[in-house]
Structures are given as structure tokens and as C-alpha cells.
CSV table of C-alpha atoms in Angstrom, one decimal:
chain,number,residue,atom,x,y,z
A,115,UNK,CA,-28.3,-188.7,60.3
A,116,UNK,CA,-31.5,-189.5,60.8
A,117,UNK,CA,-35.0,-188.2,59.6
A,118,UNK,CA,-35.6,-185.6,62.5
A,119,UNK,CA,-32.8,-184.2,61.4
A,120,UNK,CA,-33.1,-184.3,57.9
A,121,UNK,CA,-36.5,-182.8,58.0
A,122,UNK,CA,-35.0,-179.6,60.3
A,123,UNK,CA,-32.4,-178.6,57.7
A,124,UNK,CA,-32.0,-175.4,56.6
A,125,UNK,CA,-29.7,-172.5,55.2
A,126,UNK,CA,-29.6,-169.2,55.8
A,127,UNK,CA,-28.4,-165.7,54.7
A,128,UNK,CA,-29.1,-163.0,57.0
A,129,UNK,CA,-32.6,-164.3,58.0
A,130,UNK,CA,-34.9,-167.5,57.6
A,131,UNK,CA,-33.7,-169.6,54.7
A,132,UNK,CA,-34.9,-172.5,52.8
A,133,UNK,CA,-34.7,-176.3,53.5
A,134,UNK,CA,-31.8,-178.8,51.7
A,135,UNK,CA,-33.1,-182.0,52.4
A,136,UNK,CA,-30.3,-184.6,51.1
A,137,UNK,CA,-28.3,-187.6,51.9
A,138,UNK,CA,-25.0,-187.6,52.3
A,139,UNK,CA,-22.7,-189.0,48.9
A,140,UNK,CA,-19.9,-191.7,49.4
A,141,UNK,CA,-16.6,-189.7,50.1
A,142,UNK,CA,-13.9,-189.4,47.7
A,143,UNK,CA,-10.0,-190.3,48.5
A,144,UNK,CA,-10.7,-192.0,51.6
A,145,UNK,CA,-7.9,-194.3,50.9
A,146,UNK,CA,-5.7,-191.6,51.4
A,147,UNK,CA,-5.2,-192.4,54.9
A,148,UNK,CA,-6.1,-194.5,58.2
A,149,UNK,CA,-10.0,-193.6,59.5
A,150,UNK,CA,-8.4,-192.1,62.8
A,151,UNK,CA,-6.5,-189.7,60.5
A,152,UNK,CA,-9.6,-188.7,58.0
A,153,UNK,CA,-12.0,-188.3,61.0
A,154,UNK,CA,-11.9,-189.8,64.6
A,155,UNK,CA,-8.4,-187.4,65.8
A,156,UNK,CA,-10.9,-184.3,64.6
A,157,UNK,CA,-13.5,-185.0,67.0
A,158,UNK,CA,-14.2,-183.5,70.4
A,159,UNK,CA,-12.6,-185.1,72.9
A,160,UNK,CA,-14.7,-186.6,75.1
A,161,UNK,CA,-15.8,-183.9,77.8
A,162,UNK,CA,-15.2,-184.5,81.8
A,163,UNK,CA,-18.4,-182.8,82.6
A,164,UNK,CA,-21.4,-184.6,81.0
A,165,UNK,CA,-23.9,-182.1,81.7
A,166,UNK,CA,-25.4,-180.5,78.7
A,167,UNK,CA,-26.2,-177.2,80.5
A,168,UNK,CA,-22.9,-176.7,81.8
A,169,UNK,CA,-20.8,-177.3,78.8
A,170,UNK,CA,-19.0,-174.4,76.9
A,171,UNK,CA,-20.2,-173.7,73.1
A,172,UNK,CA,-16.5,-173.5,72.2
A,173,UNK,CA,-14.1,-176.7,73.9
A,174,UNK,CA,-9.9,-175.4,73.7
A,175,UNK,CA,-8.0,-177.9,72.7
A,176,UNK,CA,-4.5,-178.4,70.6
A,177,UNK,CA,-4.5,-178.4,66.8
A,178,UNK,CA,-4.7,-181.0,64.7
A,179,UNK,CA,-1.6,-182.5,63.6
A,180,UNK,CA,-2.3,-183.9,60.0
A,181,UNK,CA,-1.7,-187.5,59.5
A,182,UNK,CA,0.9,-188.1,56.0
A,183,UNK,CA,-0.5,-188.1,53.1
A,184,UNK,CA,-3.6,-186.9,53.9
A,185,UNK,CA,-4.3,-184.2,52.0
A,186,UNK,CA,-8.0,-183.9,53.3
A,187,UNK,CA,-6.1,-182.1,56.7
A,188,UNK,CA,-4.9,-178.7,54.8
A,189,UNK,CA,-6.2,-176.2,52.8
A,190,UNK,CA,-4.7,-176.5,49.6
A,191,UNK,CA,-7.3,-174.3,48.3
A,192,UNK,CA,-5.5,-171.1,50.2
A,193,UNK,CA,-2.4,-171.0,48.1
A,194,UNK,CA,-4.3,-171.5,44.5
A,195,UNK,CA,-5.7,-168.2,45.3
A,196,UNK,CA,-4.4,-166.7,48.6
A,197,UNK,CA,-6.4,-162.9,47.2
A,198,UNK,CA,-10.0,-163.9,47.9
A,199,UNK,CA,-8.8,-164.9,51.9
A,200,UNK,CA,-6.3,-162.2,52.5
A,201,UNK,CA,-9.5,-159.8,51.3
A,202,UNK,CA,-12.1,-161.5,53.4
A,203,UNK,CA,-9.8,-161.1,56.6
A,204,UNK,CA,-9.3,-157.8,56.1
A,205,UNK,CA,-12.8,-157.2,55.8
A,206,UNK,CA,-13.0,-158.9,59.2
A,207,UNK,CA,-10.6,-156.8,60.5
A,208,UNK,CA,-12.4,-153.5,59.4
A,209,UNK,CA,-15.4,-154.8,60.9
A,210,UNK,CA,-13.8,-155.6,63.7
A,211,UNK,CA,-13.2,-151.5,64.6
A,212,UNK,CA,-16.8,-150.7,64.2
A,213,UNK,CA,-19.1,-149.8,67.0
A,214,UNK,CA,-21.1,-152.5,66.1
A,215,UNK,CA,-18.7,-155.0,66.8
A,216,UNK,CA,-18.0,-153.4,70.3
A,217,UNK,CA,-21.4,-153.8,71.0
A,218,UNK,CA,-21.6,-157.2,69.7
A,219,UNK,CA,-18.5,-158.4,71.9
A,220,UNK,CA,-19.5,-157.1,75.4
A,221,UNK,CA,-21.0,-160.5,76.5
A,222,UNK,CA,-18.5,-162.5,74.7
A,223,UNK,CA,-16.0,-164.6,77.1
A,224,UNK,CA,-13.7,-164.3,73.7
A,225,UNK,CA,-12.4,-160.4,73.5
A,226,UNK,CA,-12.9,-158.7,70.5
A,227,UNK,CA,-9.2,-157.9,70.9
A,228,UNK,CA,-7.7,-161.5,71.2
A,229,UNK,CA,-9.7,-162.1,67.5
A,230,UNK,CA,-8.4,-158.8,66.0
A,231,UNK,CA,-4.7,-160.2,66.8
A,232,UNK,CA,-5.4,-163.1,66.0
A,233,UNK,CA,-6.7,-162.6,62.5
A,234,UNK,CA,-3.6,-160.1,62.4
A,235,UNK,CA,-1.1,-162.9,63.1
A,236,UNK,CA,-3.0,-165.4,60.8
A,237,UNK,CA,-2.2,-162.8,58.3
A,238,UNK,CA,1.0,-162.1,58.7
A,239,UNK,CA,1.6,-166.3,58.6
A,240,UNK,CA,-0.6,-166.2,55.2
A,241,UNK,CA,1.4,-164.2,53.5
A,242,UNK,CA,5.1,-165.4,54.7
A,243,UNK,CA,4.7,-169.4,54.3
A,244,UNK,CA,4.8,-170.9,51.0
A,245,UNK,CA,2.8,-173.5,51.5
A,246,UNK,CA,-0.4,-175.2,53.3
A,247,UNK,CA,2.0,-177.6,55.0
A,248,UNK,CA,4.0,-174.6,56.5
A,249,UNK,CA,0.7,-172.9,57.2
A,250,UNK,CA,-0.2,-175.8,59.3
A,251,UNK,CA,2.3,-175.8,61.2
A,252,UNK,CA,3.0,-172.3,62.0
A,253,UNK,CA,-0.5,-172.6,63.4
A,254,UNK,CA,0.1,-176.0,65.6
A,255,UNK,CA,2.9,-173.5,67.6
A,256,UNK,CA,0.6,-170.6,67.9
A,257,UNK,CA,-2.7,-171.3,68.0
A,258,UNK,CA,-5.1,-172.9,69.9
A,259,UNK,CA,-8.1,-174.9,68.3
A,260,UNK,CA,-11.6,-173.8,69.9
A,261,UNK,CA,-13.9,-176.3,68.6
A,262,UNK,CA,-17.9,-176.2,68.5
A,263,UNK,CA,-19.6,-178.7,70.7
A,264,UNK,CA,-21.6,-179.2,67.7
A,265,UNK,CA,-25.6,-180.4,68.3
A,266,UNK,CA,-24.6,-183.8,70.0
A,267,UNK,CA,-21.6,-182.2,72.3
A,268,UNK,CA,-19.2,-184.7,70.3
A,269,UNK,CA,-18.6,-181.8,67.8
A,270,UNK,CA,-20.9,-182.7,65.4
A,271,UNK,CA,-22.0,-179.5,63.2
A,272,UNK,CA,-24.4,-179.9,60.0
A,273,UNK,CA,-22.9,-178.2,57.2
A,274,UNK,CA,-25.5,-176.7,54.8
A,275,UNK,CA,-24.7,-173.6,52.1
A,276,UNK,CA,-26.4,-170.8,50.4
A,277,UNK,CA,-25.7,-168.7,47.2
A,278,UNK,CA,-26.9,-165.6,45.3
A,279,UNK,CA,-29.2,-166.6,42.5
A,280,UNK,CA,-29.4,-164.3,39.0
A,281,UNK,CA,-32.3,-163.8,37.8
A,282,UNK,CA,-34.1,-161.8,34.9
A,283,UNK,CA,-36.1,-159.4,35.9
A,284,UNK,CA,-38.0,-155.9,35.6
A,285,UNK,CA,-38.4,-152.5,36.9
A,286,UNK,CA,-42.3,-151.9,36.1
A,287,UNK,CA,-45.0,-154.8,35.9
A,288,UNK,CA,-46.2,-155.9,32.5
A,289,UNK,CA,-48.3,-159.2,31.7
A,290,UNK,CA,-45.1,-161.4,31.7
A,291,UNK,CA,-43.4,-160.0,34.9
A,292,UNK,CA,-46.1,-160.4,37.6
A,293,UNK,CA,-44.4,-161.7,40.7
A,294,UNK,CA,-43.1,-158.4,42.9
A,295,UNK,CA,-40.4,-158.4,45.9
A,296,UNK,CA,-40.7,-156.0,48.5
A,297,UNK,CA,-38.7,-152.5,50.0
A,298,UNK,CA,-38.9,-152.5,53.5
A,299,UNK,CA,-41.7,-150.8,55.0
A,300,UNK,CA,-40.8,-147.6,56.4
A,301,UNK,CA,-43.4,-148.2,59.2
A,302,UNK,CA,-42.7,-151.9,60.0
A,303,UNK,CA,-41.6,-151.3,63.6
A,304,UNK,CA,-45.4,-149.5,64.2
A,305,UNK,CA,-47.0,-153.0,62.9
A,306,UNK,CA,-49.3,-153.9,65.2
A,307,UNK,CA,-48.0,-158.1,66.4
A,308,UNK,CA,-48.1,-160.9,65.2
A,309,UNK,CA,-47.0,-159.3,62.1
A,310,UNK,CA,-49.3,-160.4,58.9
A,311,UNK,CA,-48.3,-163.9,57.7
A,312,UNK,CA,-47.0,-163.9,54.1
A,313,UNK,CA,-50.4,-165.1,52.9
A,314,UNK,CA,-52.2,-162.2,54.4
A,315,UNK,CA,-49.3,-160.1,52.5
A,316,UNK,CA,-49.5,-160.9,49.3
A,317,UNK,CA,-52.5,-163.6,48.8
A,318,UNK,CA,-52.2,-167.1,48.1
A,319,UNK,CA,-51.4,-166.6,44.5
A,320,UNK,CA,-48.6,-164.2,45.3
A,321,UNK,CA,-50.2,-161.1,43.3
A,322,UNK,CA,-52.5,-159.4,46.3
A,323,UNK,CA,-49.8,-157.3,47.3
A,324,UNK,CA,-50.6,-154.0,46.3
A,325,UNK,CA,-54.1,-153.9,47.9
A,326,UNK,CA,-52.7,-154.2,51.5
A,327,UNK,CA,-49.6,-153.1,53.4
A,328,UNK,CA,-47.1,-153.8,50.6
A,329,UNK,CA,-49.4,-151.3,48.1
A,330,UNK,CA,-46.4,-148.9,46.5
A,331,UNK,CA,-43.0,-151.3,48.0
A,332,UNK,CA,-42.7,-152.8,44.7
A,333,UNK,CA,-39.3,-153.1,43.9
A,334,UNK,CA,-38.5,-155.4,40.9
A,335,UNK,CA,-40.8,-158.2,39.2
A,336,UNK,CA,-40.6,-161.6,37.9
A,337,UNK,CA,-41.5,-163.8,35.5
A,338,UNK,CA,-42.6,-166.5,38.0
A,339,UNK,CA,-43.5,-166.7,41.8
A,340,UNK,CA,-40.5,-169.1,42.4
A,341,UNK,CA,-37.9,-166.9,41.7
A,342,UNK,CA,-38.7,-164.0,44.2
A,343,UNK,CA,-39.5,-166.4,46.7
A,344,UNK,CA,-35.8,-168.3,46.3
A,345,UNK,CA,-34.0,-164.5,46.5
A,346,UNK,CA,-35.9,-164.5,49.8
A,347,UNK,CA,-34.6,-168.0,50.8
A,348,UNK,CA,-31.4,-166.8,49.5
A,349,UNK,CA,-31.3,-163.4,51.2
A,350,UNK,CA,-29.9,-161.5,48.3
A,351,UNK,CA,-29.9,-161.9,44.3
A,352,UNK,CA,-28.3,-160.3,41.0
A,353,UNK,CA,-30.8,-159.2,38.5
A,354,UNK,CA,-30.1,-158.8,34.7
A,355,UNK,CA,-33.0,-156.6,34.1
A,356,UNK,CA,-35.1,-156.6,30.2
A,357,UNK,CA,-33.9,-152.5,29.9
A,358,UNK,CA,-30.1,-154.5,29.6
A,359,UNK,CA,-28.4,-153.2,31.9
A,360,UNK,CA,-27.8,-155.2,35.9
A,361,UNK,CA,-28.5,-154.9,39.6
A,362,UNK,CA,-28.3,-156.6,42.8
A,363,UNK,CA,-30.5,-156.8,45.6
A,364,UNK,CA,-29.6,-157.2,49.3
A,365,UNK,CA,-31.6,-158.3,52.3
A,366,UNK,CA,-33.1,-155.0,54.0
A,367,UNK,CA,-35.5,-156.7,56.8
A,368,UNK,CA,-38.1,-159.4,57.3
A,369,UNK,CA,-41.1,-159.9,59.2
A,370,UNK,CA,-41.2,-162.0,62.9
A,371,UNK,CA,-41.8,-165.6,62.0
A,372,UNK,CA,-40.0,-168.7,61.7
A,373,UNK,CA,-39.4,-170.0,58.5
A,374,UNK,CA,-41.2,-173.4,57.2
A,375,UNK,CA,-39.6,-174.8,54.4
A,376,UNK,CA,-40.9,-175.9,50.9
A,377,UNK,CA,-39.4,-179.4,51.2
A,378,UNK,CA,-40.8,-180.3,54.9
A,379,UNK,CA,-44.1,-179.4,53.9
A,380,UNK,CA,-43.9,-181.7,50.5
A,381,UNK,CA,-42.9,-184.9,52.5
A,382,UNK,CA,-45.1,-184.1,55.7
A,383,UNK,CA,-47.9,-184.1,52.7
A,384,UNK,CA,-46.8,-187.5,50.8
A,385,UNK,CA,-45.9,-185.5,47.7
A,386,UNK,CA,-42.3,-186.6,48.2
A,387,UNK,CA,-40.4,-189.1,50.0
A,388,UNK,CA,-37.6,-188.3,52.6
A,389,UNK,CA,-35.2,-190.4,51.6
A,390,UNK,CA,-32.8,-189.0,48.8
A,391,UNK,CA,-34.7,-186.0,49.0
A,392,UNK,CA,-32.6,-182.6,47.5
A,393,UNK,CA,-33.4,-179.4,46.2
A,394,UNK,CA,-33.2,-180.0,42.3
A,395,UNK,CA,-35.9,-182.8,43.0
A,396,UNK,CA,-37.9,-180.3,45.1
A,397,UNK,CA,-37.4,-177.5,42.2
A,398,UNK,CA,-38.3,-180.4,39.8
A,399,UNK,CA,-42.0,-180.9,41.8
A,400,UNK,CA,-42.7,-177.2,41.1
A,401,UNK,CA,-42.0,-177.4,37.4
A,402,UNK,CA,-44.3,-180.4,37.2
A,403,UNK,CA,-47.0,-178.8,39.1
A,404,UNK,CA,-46.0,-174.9,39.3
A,405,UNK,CA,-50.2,-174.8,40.8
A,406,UNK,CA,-49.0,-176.4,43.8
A,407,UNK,CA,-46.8,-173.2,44.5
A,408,UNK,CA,-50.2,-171.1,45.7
A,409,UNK,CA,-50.2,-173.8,48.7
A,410,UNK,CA,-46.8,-174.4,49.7
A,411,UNK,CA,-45.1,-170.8,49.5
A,412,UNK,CA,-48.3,-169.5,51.8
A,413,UNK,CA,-47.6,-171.9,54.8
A,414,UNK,CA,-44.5,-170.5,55.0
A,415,UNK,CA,-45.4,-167.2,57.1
A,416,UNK,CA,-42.3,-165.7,57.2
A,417,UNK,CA,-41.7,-162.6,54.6
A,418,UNK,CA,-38.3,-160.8,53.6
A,419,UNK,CA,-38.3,-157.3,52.6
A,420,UNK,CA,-34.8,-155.6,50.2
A,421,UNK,CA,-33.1,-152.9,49.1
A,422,UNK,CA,-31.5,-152.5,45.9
A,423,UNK,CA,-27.7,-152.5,45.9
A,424,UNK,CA,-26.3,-151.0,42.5
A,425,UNK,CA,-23.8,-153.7,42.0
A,426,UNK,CA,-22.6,-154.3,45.3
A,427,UNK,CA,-21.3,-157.6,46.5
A,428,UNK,CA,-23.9,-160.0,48.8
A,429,UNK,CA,-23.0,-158.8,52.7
A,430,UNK,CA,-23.5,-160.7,55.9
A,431,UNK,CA,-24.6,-160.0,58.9
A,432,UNK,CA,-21.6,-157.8,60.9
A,433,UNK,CA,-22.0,-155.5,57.3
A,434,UNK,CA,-18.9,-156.2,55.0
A,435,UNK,CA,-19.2,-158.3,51.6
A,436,UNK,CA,-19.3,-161.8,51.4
A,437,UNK,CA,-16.5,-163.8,50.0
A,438,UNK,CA,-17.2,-167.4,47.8
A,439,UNK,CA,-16.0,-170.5,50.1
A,440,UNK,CA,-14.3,-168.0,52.0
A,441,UNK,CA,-17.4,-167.0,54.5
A,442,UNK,CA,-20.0,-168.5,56.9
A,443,UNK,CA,-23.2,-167.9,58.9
A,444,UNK,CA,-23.3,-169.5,62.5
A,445,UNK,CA,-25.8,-168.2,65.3
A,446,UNK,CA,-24.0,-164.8,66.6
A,447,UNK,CA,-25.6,-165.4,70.3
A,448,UNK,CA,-23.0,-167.9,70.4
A,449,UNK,CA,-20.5,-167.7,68.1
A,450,UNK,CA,-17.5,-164.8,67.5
A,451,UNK,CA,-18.7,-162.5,64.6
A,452,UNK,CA,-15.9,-161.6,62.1
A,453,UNK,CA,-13.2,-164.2,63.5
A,454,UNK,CA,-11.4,-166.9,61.8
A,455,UNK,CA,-12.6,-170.8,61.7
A,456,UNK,CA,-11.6,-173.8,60.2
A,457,UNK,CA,-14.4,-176.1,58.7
A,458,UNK,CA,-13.8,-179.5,58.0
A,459,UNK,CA,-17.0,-181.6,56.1
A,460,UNK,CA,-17.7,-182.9,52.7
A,461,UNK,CA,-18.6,-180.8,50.1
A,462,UNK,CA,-19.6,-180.9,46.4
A,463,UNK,CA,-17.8,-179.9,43.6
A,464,UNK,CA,-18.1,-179.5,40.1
A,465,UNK,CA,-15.2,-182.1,38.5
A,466,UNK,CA,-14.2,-181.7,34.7
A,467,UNK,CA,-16.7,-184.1,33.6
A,468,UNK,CA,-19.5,-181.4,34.6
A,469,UNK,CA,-20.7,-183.6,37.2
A,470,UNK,CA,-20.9,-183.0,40.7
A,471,UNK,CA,-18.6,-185.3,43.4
A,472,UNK,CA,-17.6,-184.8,47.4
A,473,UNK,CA,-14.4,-183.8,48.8
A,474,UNK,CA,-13.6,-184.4,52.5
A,475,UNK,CA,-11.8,-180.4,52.9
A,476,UNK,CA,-10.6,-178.7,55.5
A,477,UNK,CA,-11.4,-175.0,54.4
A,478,UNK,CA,-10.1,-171.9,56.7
A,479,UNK,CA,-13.0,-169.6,56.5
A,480,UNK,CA,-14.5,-165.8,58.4
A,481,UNK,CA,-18.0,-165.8,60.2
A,482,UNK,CA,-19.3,-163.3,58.7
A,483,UNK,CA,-22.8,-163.9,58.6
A,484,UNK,CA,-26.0,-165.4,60.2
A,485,UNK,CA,-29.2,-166.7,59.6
A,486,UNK,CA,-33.0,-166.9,61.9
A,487,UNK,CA,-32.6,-170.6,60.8
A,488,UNK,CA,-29.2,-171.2,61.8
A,489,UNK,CA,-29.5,-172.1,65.8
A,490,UNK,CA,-27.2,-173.4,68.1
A,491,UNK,CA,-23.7,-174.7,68.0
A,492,UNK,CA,-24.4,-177.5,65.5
A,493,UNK,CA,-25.2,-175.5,62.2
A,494,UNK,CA,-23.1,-173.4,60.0
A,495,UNK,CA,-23.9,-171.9,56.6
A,496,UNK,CA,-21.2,-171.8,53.8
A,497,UNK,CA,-21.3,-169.2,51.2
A,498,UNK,CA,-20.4,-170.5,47.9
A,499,UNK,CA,-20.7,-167.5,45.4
A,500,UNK,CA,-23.0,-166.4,42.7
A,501,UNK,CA,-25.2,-168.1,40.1
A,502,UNK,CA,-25.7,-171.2,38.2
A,503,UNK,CA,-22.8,-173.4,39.2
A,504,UNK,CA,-22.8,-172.2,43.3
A,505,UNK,CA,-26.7,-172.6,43.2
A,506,UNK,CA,-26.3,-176.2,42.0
A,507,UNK,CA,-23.4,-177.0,44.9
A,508,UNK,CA,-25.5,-175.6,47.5
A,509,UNK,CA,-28.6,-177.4,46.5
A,510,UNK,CA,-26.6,-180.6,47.4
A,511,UNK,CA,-24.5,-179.3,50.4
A,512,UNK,CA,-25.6,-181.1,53.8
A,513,UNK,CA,-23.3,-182.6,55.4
A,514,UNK,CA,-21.6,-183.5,58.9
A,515,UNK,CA,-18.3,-181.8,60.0
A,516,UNK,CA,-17.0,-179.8,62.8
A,517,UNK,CA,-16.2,-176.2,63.3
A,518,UNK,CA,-12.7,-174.6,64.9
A,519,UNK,CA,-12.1,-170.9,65.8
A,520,UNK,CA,-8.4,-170.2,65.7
A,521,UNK,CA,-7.3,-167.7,68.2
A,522,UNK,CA,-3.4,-167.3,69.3
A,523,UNK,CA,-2.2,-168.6,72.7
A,524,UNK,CA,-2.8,-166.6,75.6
């Protein structure tokens, strides 16, 4: 990958998201099997029409047949804990019923009804096979593979991942808790465009809010202007608050601007260099020199508004709860909200020595979610849970991959 693209890297929840800039670890178990098994037979085939403009988003092809012994191909993961999928698909298939998502499908060349049986099918296979192998394979008869033409029409896709942070937190100001995020103005839609950047919001120092617009949307406070501004990147957070008792906040709304991120601003300035470049390192740069947060958080105009959630699970974008390793955020203009995918990239994991290595996976998964940073056929966000452990995975997840929606034979 090179430097363009690591400098345009983002992830998302249901608006713009922050930056992972990182390079991509050595792959484990690679000796598993030949490189036409671990990789090349999962590309896009190449395309008869070459024009850019005319290709389709999503290419049909035949399944994958897995190669032996390569254990990369299937998702073991679905039988150690077939619950958390079986729940996730049926909160596709609720969505599914909604008006919203017979608005959403109106335009789509894919039929909200074909993705509704589908996922019905997938199911039904789910819960009858014993095994990922038999999974598989009930799948090579009945589906057919639509794969993403990715951001190089060879089915490329950057993989990136997001997570809900927890944080300590309070409901009233005091000396120590200083740092406010925002309710959703109840008059945003009468602001008067180009909305107010975040520096005309709440100051360069973060602490001007209540002498503007945001005066009385104080919803929670913090210790330190990093953590709001990371539940903003992260689109949703659970707080443990200092009267004891807990609380979660969702994304409510945001204003209309792109989002800049914290790490392309630090190497575009020198502070950092591109190369390794992740977000403990970038996290690390704030602790050294928290005064530098009053100029990078302000060039980042866009601002994210919330609602407090009593408890309630992070949500996407079609509305129903997100589910750890189970759910992802693609660009809805393109892709089919609430319908069933199979991701295959490198991804970290904590192993038993507390350390963090990279397993080639294939991982079947529900898009359920999208992001303002999350364009075109080439990017998809992975949702890997809540707290400590999923913030550090998702600080180091960027790699390359490609996307599949399954949907049964015509």
C-alpha cells in the first residue's frame, strides 16, 4: 500500500471517524497452504470490460472452494460461538421488515427480498451443519459469491475497525471533569450553512461551548479533551460515571463536514513519520504533549452530537445493535444494508502471551452499519466490541482483503 493511501485511512461508526495509520504485520500460518490457495483463487477475476465507469460494485461469481488444510478459508470462529451470529442475523432480518429498509432498497438492483431469503436459508444451514467445513459446502451448492470490486477493481477492499471506548465520566462539571459532549441541537436543521466548524463550537481549547450554540446541550463531562473527542471518532461510548452507577452513549447526529484526522495532520506537520505510523503511537504524542491537542482536534471541523442510551448496546446505521466481529460498516449508496458478507483480511488478535499477532480469517459477517468516512467499494469497517482489549485491536486493524455478499441462486 502505498502512502496516499495510508494517509486516507479511516474508520467509521455511523459518521466521520478517525484515522489508523499502520503497516501491515507479517501473516501468521502461511505455510499452511500453496499462495494460490491463501490468496490469488479469492481475487476478482479479471473483468472483460475494463472501463471503470461501467463496472458493477458487486462482480457474481462461484464460491470459493477451500484449498486442504487451509484453515484460513472457513470460519472456525462460527461454531465456537454460533449465539452471537444467529442474533446478529436475526437482527438483520427484523430490520429487514422495516419501512426503512423498503425505502432503502428501492434503487438497489439486489431486492430486499432475495437478502431476506437468503439470510433465512443461511440460517436455517447455521443451525443444521456441524461444522465450518459442512457450512462451506452447503454454501458452494446454494449460493452465489457477489464480490466487491474493491478500490482497484481487482477486489481489493481496506479493512479498518472501530470499537466503543469506556470511559469515566460525570453528569455535572466540576474542576476535574471539564471536557463536555454534546445532545443534538433541537434546531440543527434551521442552522444557517456551512454549519460552524468545531473550532467556532467549542473554542480551541475545547471549553467555549456554553457561550455559543451548544450553551445548555451538555450532556456528560470528562476528565480530558481526548476522551470526548475519541467517543466522537468512535461514534458511541460506555460511561462508568463518579455517582457509581453506568451509561452508554449513542451517536444522535453530526454537523456537515468531512472529517480530518489526528494522524494526517501530525505527519503533514513533521511531528510524526508515515512509516509504522499507528494509533497507540499517535495516542502516545498526545500524552507527551497533551498542549498540542488545542491545534490538532480544531482542524478537524467536523462535530458529533449524542444521546444517552441507558445501557443499550452500540447500533448501526439501519437501527438494530451491533454485534463484536459479527458486524460491518460499508458505504450504503452502494452496498446492501442488513445482508450477509464474507470478509476475508488479516486481523489482530490478542494470543495467550497478551501480545497482539495477525490471522489471515475468513469471518461471515451482517452490514449493519456505515460511516461519512467509509466511501466506495474499497473500504469496510469491522466492529470489534467494547473496551480496553477491542480498542487496542482496532488501533492496529488496516489491512487488505476482499468483501463477498452471499445471496442464494436465482
Amino acid at each position: 500500500m502505498n502512502s496516499q493511501h495510508f494517509a486516507n485511512i479511516t474508520i467509521s461508526l455511523p459518521v466521520f471517524m478517525a484515522s489508523l495509520i499502520v503497516g501491515i504485520k507479517p501473516l501468521l500460518n502461511q505455510e499452511l497452504s500453496p499462495p494460490e490457495c491463501r490468496l490469488a483463487k479469492w481475487n476478482l477475476p479479471p473483468l472483460v470490460n475494463s472501463e471503470p465507469k461501467k463496472l458493477p460494485v458487486l462482480v457474481p461469481r462461484v464460491p470459493v472452494t477451500c484449498c486442504q488444510e487451509d484453515i484460513s478459508c472457513l470460519d472456525q470462529a462460527t461454531y465456537d460461538d454460533k449465539k452471537a451470529l444467529l442474533q446478529s442475523i436475526d437482527y438483520s432480518l427484523k430490520y429487514l421488515q422495516t419501512e426503512q429498509a423498503i425505502m432503502a432498497y428501492q434503487k438497489s438492483e439486489i431486492t430486499r427480498e432475495r437478502v431476506d431469503q437468503s439470510l433465512q436459508r443461511f440460517r436455517q444451514l447455521l443451525i443444521s451443519t456441524k461444522s465450518a467445513q459442512d457450512l462451506h459446502a452447503a454454501i458452494e451448492k446454494e449460493f452465489v459469491f457477489y464480490q466487491s470490486v474493491g478500490r482497484d477493481n481487482k477486489g481489493t477492499v481496506l479493512f479498518t475497525a472501530y470499537y466503543e471506548p469506556v470511559y469515566l465520566a460525570s453528569r455535572q462539571p466540576t474542576k476535574e471533569f471539564r471536557y463536555p459532549v454534546y445532545r443534538y441541537p433541537a434546531d440543527l436543521e434551521s442552522w444557517a450553512k456551512p454549519h460552524p466548524t468545531r473550532l467556532e463550537l467549542e473554542g480551541a481549547d475545547g471549553l467555549q461551548g456554553g457561550k455559543g450554540k451548544l450553551k445548555g446541550l451538555e450532556l456528560f463531562w470528562f476528565r480530558n479533551r481526548l476522551e470526548p473527542y475519541i467517543i466522537q471518532i468512535q461514534g458511541s461510548a460506555k460511561l462508568k460515571l463518579t455517582d457509581g452507577t453506568q451509561t452508554t452513549i449513542g451517536y444522535a447526529g453530526n454537523t456537515a463536514y468531512n472529517y480530518r484526522s489526528l494522524g494526517r495532520s501530525l505527519v503533514d506537520d513533521g511531528k510524526l513519520p508515515l512509516e509504522g505510523l499507528n494509533m497507540p503511537i499517535i495516542l502516545e504524542y498526545f500524552r507527551k504533549y497533551p498542549q498540542d491537542l488545542n491545534i490538532y482536534i480544531p482542524r478537524d471541523r467536523s462535530f458529533v452530537f449524542f444521546r444517552e442510551t441507558y445501557g443499550k448496546p452500540a447500533q448501526g446505521s439501519i437501527s438494530v445493535p451491533l454485534t463484536p466481529e459479527r458486524s460491518i460498516a460499508t458505504d450504503k449508496s452502494l452496498m446492501p444494508p442488513g445482508a450477509l458478507a464474507l470478509i476475508r483480511a488479516p486481523f489482530p488478535y490478542i494470543n495467550n502471551s497478551n501480545k497482539i499477532e495477525y490471522r489471515l480469517v475468513s469471518r461471515y459477517v451482517l452490514d449493519q452499519d456505515t460511516g461519512g468516512a467509509i466511501k466506495g467499494a474499497g473500504r469496510v469497517d469491522y466492529f470489534l466490541g467494547t473496551g480496553e482489549a477491542a480498542g487496542e485491536r482496532a488501533g492496529v486493524t488496516v489491512s487488505n482483503g476482499q468483501l463477498f455478499y452471499l445471496l442464494l441462486k436465482p
